Amino acid sequence: MKVLVLTGAGISAESGIPTFRGEDGLWEGHRFEDVATPQAFARNPDLVHQFYNARRKALQNESVQPNAAHVALAEFEKRHDGEFLLVTQNIDDLHQRAGSRNVLPMHGELLKARCMLTGDLFDWRGDLSVQTPHPTEPDLVGTLRPHVVWFGEMPLGLERIAAFAEDCDLFLAIGTSAVVYPAAGIVAATDPHCRRVEINLDHTPQSDRFDLTIRGKASIEVPKFLESLE
Ligand code: BJW
């Protein structure tokens, strides 16, 4: 069985990372356009760096740990006898920390920095600023940005995702509001024979495309559903 999983902010909510569009959403106090577009970064890099610095710091707080949903996916992947791809829209590293191997972070990774001139990628745990020097090219200063995908930018790994979706047997979407494309369009790109399952607290604009919609918390429903496949 070929399994494709798509996760969104809802899977990390119970680990203490606020969702984007929830009541306590990260965007509160920040308009999307002020922090999550290349134009915003060009206009006010200090504000955007501060926003991501705060999230990078929070992600490394000891209280933020993978929850039962992350762990269940990692364990399922280990015992699964078939192809498996976990596409996440999340920029946290909770799937990787839980032990998932085939993870494709389509909106980037908060614990990486990218040089806008050379494209070099660096593991990054501290703050970034307009004064940060490039680690290996000391003449370059202020060229690093968070390795994340902002609105209007091309998400990562789209060809691999499309190729996987077109002949997968099970598509599982967990904790995503299904309003941001192209992620929201993956369900429509799956093969007609594919079984599609959505796990979310609420209805989403894509819910009607799923064969089964499970309403509940990811930490409870993901382990339960994956066990039901055994
Ligand atoms: C739980 C739970 C629990 C809570 N258990 N469930 C019109 C039509 C189609 C597309 C467009 C359009 N206009 C513009 C576009 C394109 C745009 C887009 O989609 N805009 C829409 C808003 C309309 N998309 C883009 O720009 C993308 N790029 C692109 O299309 O490129 C094309 C291109 C072509 C040619 C040249 C260049 C480009 C890029 C999108 C990038 C998104 N970036 C962000 C920020 C990433 C960095 C960061 O984290 O700061 O990604 S925005 C933000 O939204 C983040 C998320 O990954 C993404 C999705 O959010 P997610 O994960 O779904 O979270 P929430 O909060 O929305 O939902 C949480 C859900 O969980 C809820 O449903 C809850 O119910 C549930 N839940 N607790 C279970 N315990």
Tab-separated table of C-alpha atoms and ligand atoms in Angstrom:
chain	number	residue	atom	x	y	z
A	1	MET	CA	0.000	0.000	0.000
A	2	LYS	CA	1.360	3.421	-0.984
A	3	VAL	CA	0.569	5.986	1.708
A	4	LEU	CA	0.692	9.773	1.421
A	5	VAL	CA	0.186	11.882	4.537
A	6	LEU	CA	-0.285	15.667	4.611
A	7	THR	CA	-0.038	17.457	7.925
A	8	GLY	CA	-0.781	21.024	8.963
A	9	ALA	CA	-0.549	23.187	12.052
A	10	GLY	CA	-3.331	21.240	13.812
A	11	ILE	CA	-1.044	18.242	14.401
A	12	SER	CA	1.404	20.397	16.350
A	13	ALA	CA	-1.240	22.391	18.257
A	14	GLU	CA	-1.283	19.888	21.123
A	15	SER	CA	2.507	20.190	21.346
A	16	GLY	CA	2.044	23.864	22.217
A	17	ILE	CA	2.594	25.481	18.809
A	18	PRO	CA	-0.307	27.802	17.971
A	19	THR	CA	-2.123	27.270	14.658
A	20	PHE	CA	-2.337	30.043	12.071
A	21	ARG	CA	-6.041	30.501	11.753
A	22	GLY	CA	-7.204	29.486	15.222
A	23	GLU	CA	-8.439	31.908	17.843
A	24	ASP	CA	-4.966	32.097	19.369
A	25	GLY	CA	-3.474	32.066	15.869
A	26	LEU	CA	0.082	33.128	15.321
A	27	TRP	CA	-1.073	35.806	12.988
A	28	GLU	CA	-2.838	37.704	15.735
A	29	GLY	CA	-1.150	41.041	16.076
A	30	HIS	CA	0.549	40.507	12.714
A	31	ARG	CA	-1.202	40.851	9.395
A	32	PHE	CA	-0.191	38.050	6.994
A	33	GLU	CA	1.192	40.600	4.561
A	34	ASP	CA	3.425	42.060	7.285
A	35	VAL	CA	5.311	38.863	8.002
A	36	ALA	CA	4.789	36.110	5.436
A	37	THR	CA	5.526	37.562	2.015
A	38	PRO	CA	8.789	38.427	0.263
A	39	GLN	CA	7.465	41.979	-0.059
A	40	ALA	CA	7.084	42.210	3.713
A	41	PHE	CA	10.657	41.017	4.189
A	42	ALA	CA	11.948	43.566	1.691
A	43	ARG	CA	9.924	46.341	3.394
A	44	ASN	CA	10.690	45.519	7.008
A	45	PRO	CA	13.290	42.743	7.461
A	46	ASP	CA	13.698	43.539	11.172
A	47	LEU	CA	10.032	42.819	11.892
A	48	VAL	CA	10.073	39.582	9.891
A	49	HIS	CA	13.315	38.425	11.536
A	50	GLN	CA	11.832	39.189	14.982
A	51	PHE	CA	8.705	37.180	14.142
A	52	TYR	CA	10.682	34.101	13.079
A	53	ASN	CA	13.315	34.511	15.807
A	54	ALA	CA	10.532	34.324	18.409
A	55	ARG	CA	9.054	31.198	16.808
A	56	ARG	CA	12.503	29.568	16.467
A	57	LYS	CA	13.137	30.204	20.157
A	58	ALA	CA	9.722	28.895	21.184
A	59	LEU	CA	10.208	25.723	19.117
A	60	GLN	CA	13.346	24.946	21.123
A	61	ASN	CA	11.609	25.351	24.480
A	62	GLU	CA	11.754	22.058	26.404
A	63	SER	CA	7.990	22.026	26.768
A	64	VAL	CA	7.533	21.668	22.983
A	65	GLN	CA	7.736	17.959	22.175
A	66	PRO	CA	6.217	15.634	19.566
A	67	ASN	CA	2.777	14.416	20.642
A	68	ALA	CA	1.045	11.059	20.209
A	69	ALA	CA	0.044	11.885	16.619
A	70	HIS	CA	3.633	12.597	15.514
A	71	VAL	CA	4.819	9.437	17.278
A	72	ALA	CA	2.071	7.254	15.792
A	73	LEU	CA	2.984	8.398	12.258
A	74	ALA	CA	6.668	7.663	12.849
A	75	GLU	CA	5.886	4.210	14.246
A	76	PHE	CA	3.477	3.462	11.417
A	77	GLU	CA	6.165	4.377	8.863
A	78	LYS	CA	8.680	2.028	10.540
A	79	ARG	CA	6.403	-1.010	10.414
A	80	HIS	CA	4.754	-0.137	7.093
A	81	ASP	CA	5.633	-2.518	4.318
A	82	GLY	CA	5.251	-0.189	1.329
A	83	GLU	CA	5.976	3.304	0.133
A	84	PHE	CA	5.338	6.158	2.548
A	85	LEU	CA	5.699	9.926	2.228
A	86	LEU	CA	4.902	12.458	4.929
A	87	VAL	CA	4.389	15.921	3.446
A	88	THR	CA	4.182	18.579	6.102
A	89	GLN	CA	3.235	22.217	5.769
A	90	ASN	CA	4.703	22.780	9.204
A	91	ILE	CA	8.070	24.400	9.604
A	92	ASP	CA	8.626	22.865	13.042
A	93	ASP	CA	10.782	19.740	13.370
A	94	LEU	CA	8.376	17.625	15.412
A	95	HIS	CA	7.907	14.881	12.796
A	96	GLN	CA	11.669	14.499	12.452
A	97	ARG	CA	12.102	14.477	16.239
A	98	ALA	CA	9.407	11.792	16.549
A	99	GLY	CA	11.478	9.607	14.200
A	100	SER	CA	9.721	10.042	10.845
A	101	ARG	CA	12.155	9.421	7.988
A	102	ASN	CA	10.479	10.312	4.711
A	103	VAL	CA	9.447	13.848	5.612
A	104	LEU	CA	8.996	16.538	2.969
A	105	PRO	CA	8.609	19.976	4.611
A	106	MET	CA	6.939	21.750	1.696
A	107	HIS	CA	6.869	25.170	3.420
A	108	GLY	CA	10.462	25.001	4.614
A	109	GLU	CA	12.127	24.543	7.990
A	110	LEU	CA	12.369	27.030	10.831
A	111	LEU	CA	15.695	25.600	12.038
A	112	LYS	CA	17.399	26.409	8.747
A	113	ALA	CA	18.646	29.685	7.253
A	114	ARG	CA	19.166	30.307	3.552
A	115	CYS	CA	21.512	32.710	1.816
A	116	MET	CA	19.519	34.774	-0.673
A	117	LEU	CA	22.568	35.183	-2.926
A	118	THR	CA	24.176	31.749	-2.958
A	119	GLY	CA	21.226	29.554	-1.969
A	120	ASP	CA	23.414	27.917	0.717
A	121	LEU	CA	21.448	26.285	3.535
A	122	PHE	CA	22.578	26.236	7.157
A	123	ASP	CA	21.215	24.594	10.289
A	124	TRP	CA	20.196	27.551	12.432
A	125	ARG	CA	19.118	27.614	16.085
A	126	GLY	CA	19.852	31.216	17.101
A	127	ASP	CA	18.526	34.560	15.936
A	128	LEU	CA	18.880	36.046	12.468
A	129	SER	CA	19.166	39.757	11.729
A	130	VAL	CA	20.138	42.104	8.932
A	131	GLN	CA	23.612	42.131	10.502
A	132	THR	CA	24.111	38.342	10.484
A	133	PRO	CA	27.224	37.395	8.475
A	134	HIS	CA	27.184	34.443	6.082
A	135	PRO	CA	28.927	31.637	8.027
A	136	THR	CA	31.400	30.715	5.298
A	137	GLU	CA	31.561	33.903	3.153
A	138	PRO	CA	32.503	36.644	5.646
A	139	ASP	CA	32.105	39.365	2.992
A	140	LEU	CA	28.391	38.645	2.822
A	141	VAL	CA	26.363	40.301	5.567
A	142	GLY	CA	22.574	40.370	5.903
A	143	THR	CA	21.998	37.864	3.126
A	144	LEU	CA	20.458	35.166	5.326
A	145	ARG	CA	16.700	34.684	5.599
A	146	PRO	CA	14.506	32.058	7.252
A	147	HIS	CA	14.274	28.953	5.045
A	148	VAL	CA	10.481	29.142	4.830
A	149	VAL	CA	8.023	29.505	1.960
A	150	TRP	CA	6.097	32.751	1.963
A	151	PHE	CA	2.956	33.604	-0.026
A	152	GLY	CA	3.797	33.956	-3.697
A	153	GLU	CA	6.863	31.719	-3.389
A	154	MET	CA	7.141	28.225	-4.808
A	155	PRO	CA	6.609	25.469	-2.232
A	156	LEU	CA	9.269	22.753	-2.082
A	157	GLY	CA	9.107	19.277	-3.585
A	158	LEU	CA	5.983	19.806	-5.694
A	159	GLU	CA	7.022	17.375	-8.433
A	160	ARG	CA	7.697	14.625	-5.921
A	161	ILE	CA	4.359	15.267	-4.203
A	162	ALA	CA	2.425	15.215	-7.480
A	163	ALA	CA	4.116	11.990	-8.587
A	164	PHE	CA	3.348	10.337	-5.259
A	165	ALA	CA	-0.283	11.551	-5.186
A	166	GLU	CA	-1.164	10.278	-8.606
A	167	ASP	CA	-0.943	6.606	-7.642
A	168	CYS	CA	-1.163	6.458	-3.852
A	169	ASP	CA	-3.634	4.063	-2.219
A	170	LEU	CA	-4.273	6.054	0.957
A	171	PHE	CA	-4.196	9.832	1.425
A	172	LEU	CA	-4.418	11.067	4.979
A	173	ALA	CA	-4.789	14.819	5.685
A	174	ILE	CA	-4.311	15.796	9.313
A	175	GLY	CA	-4.896	19.166	11.006
A	176	THR	CA	-4.883	21.441	8.011
A	177	SER	CA	-7.509	24.089	7.256
A	178	ALA	CA	-7.136	23.341	3.524
A	179	VAL	CA	-7.206	26.972	2.464
A	180	VAL	CA	-3.592	27.388	1.357
A	181	TYR	CA	-2.645	26.108	-2.108
A	182	PRO	CA	-1.074	24.040	-3.562
A	183	ALA	CA	-1.283	21.878	-0.396
A	184	ALA	CA	-5.083	22.160	-0.338
A	185	GLY	CA	-5.221	20.832	-3.889
A	186	ILE	CA	-3.355	17.566	-3.202
A	187	VAL	CA	-6.545	15.695	-2.318
A	188	ALA	CA	-7.997	16.507	-5.740
A	189	ALA	CA	-4.821	15.244	-7.417
A	190	THR	CA	-5.031	11.769	-5.880
A	191	ASP	CA	-6.003	8.823	-8.058
A	192	PRO	CA	-9.745	7.940	-8.084
A	193	HIS	CA	-9.010	4.537	-6.498
A	194	CYS	CA	-7.266	6.208	-3.551
A	195	ARG	CA	-8.916	6.140	-0.124
A	196	ARG	CA	-8.971	9.687	1.270
A	197	VAL	CA	-9.217	10.350	4.991
A	198	GLU	CA	-9.313	13.685	6.784
A	199	ILE	CA	-8.641	14.108	10.504
A	200	ASN	CA	-9.484	17.571	11.808
A	201	LEU	CA	-11.351	19.219	14.650
A	202	ASP	CA	-13.553	21.020	12.124
A	203	HIS	CA	-15.023	20.846	8.638
A	204	THR	CA	-12.740	22.282	5.911
A	205	PRO	CA	-13.439	23.564	2.385
A	206	GLN	CA	-12.039	20.243	1.079
A	207	SER	CA	-13.918	17.908	3.458
A	208	ASP	CA	-16.423	16.807	0.818
A	209	ARG	CA	-13.616	15.314	-1.279
A	210	PHE	CA	-12.751	12.794	1.444
A	211	ASP	CA	-14.201	9.275	1.767
A	212	LEU	CA	-13.940	9.461	5.546
A	213	THR	CA	-13.803	12.550	7.754
A	214	ILE	CA	-12.835	12.033	11.371
A	215	ARG	CA	-13.631	14.928	13.683
A	216	GLY	CA	-11.423	15.055	16.745
A	217	LYS	CA	-8.008	15.762	18.173
A	218	ALA	CA	-5.042	14.521	16.187
A	219	SER	CA	-3.334	13.067	19.294
A	220	ILE	CA	-6.311	10.746	19.822
A	221	GLU	CA	-7.597	10.106	16.311
A	222	VAL	CA	-4.324	9.591	14.412
A	223	PRO	CA	-3.088	6.667	16.568
A	224	LYS	CA	-6.590	5.182	16.548
A	225	PHE	CA	-6.929	5.401	12.773
A	226	LEU	CA	-3.444	4.035	12.056
A	227	GLU	CA	-4.076	1.099	14.401
A	228	SER	CA	-7.302	0.364	12.522
A	229	LEU	CA	-5.221	-0.228	9.369
A	230	GLU	CA	-3.315	-3.164	10.941
B	1	BJW	C1	-6.704	20.454	14.643
B	1	BJW	C2	-6.245	20.511	15.953
B	1	BJW	C3	-6.048	19.276	16.634
B	1	BJW	C4	-6.430	22.536	15.211
B	1	BJW	N1	-6.303	18.139	16.011
B	1	BJW	N2	-6.964	19.309	14.059
B	1	BJW	C5	-6.346	31.621	-5.003
B	1	BJW	C6	-6.535	30.288	-5.291
B	1	BJW	C7	-5.494	29.396	-5.170
B	1	BJW	C8	-4.251	29.821	-4.739
B	1	BJW	C9	-4.075	31.140	-4.449
B	1	BJW	C10	-5.105	32.039	-4.604
B	1	BJW	N3	-4.627	33.261	-4.258
B	1	BJW	C11	-3.331	33.128	-3.885
B	1	BJW	C12	-2.987	31.850	-3.996
B	1	BJW	C13	-1.692	31.250	-3.678
B	1	BJW	C14	-1.397	31.173	-2.200
B	1	BJW	C15	-2.645	30.738	-1.432
B	1	BJW	O1	-2.936	29.560	-1.310
B	1	BJW	N4	-3.366	31.673	-0.864
B	1	BJW	C16	-4.616	31.339	-0.172
B	1	BJW	C17	-4.591	31.960	1.208
B	1	BJW	C18	-5.748	31.780	-1.031
B	1	BJW	N5	-0.373	30.181	-2.086
B	1	BJW	C19	0.909	30.496	-2.235
B	1	BJW	O2	1.290	31.641	-2.432
B	1	BJW	C20	1.888	29.359	-2.224
B	1	BJW	N6	2.727	29.432	-3.343
B	1	BJW	C21	2.264	29.281	-4.601
B	1	BJW	O3	1.092	29.062	-4.849
B	1	BJW	O4	3.231	29.407	-5.548
B	1	BJW	C22	2.849	29.386	-6.922
B	1	BJW	C23	3.911	30.087	-7.728
B	1	BJW	C24	3.815	30.026	-9.077
B	1	BJW	C25	4.770	30.659	-9.855
B	1	BJW	C26	5.818	31.358	-9.255
B	1	BJW	C27	5.903	31.413	-7.898
B	1	BJW	C28	4.936	30.777	-7.130
B	1	BJW	C29	2.797	29.453	-1.005
B	1	BJW	C30	2.048	29.226	0.264
B	1	BJW	C31	3.011	29.429	1.433
B	1	BJW	C32	2.273	29.319	2.773
B	1	BJW	N7	3.141	29.779	3.777
B	1	BJW	C33	2.716	29.671	5.164
B	1	BJW	C34	3.820	30.278	6.035
B	1	BJW	C35	5.019	29.325	6.081
B	1	BJW	C36	6.080	29.799	6.997
B	1	BJW	C37	5.566	29.998	8.395
B	1	BJW	O5	5.149	29.024	9.067
B	1	BJW	O6	5.592	31.133	8.851
B	1	BJW	O7	2.480	28.306	5.511
B	1	BJW	S1	1.123	30.443	5.460
B	1	BJW	C38	0.583	29.251	6.642
B	1	BJW	O8	-0.583	28.530	6.145
B	1	BJW	C39	1.707	28.208	6.739
B	1	BJW	C40	0.938	26.936	6.803
B	1	BJW	O9	1.777	25.856	6.418
B	1	BJW	C41	-0.215	27.182	5.869
B	1	BJW	C42	-1.387	26.267	6.070
B	1	BJW	O10	-1.926	26.395	7.327
B	1	BJW	P1	-2.437	25.095	8.106
B	1	BJW	O11	-1.300	24.223	8.413
B	1	BJW	O12	-3.559	24.495	7.379
B	1	BJW	O13	-2.890	25.725	9.515
B	1	BJW	P2	-4.267	26.452	9.932
B	1	BJW	O14	-4.011	27.188	11.184
B	1	BJW	O15	-4.835	27.203	8.812
B	1	BJW	O16	-5.273	25.242	10.231
B	1	BJW	C43	-5.124	24.375	11.323
B	1	BJW	C44	-6.191	23.306	11.224
B	1	BJW	O17	-5.974	22.359	12.241
B	1	BJW	C45	-7.617	23.831	11.397
B	1	BJW	O18	-8.434	23.282	10.369
B	1	BJW	C46	-8.053	23.284	12.759
B	1	BJW	O19	-9.426	22.922	12.788
B	1	BJW	C47	-7.192	22.065	12.896
B	1	BJW	N8	-6.817	21.690	14.276
B	1	BJW	N9	-6.101	21.790	16.377
B	1	BJW	C48	-6.783	18.148	14.783
B	1	BJW	N10	-5.633	19.225	17.972
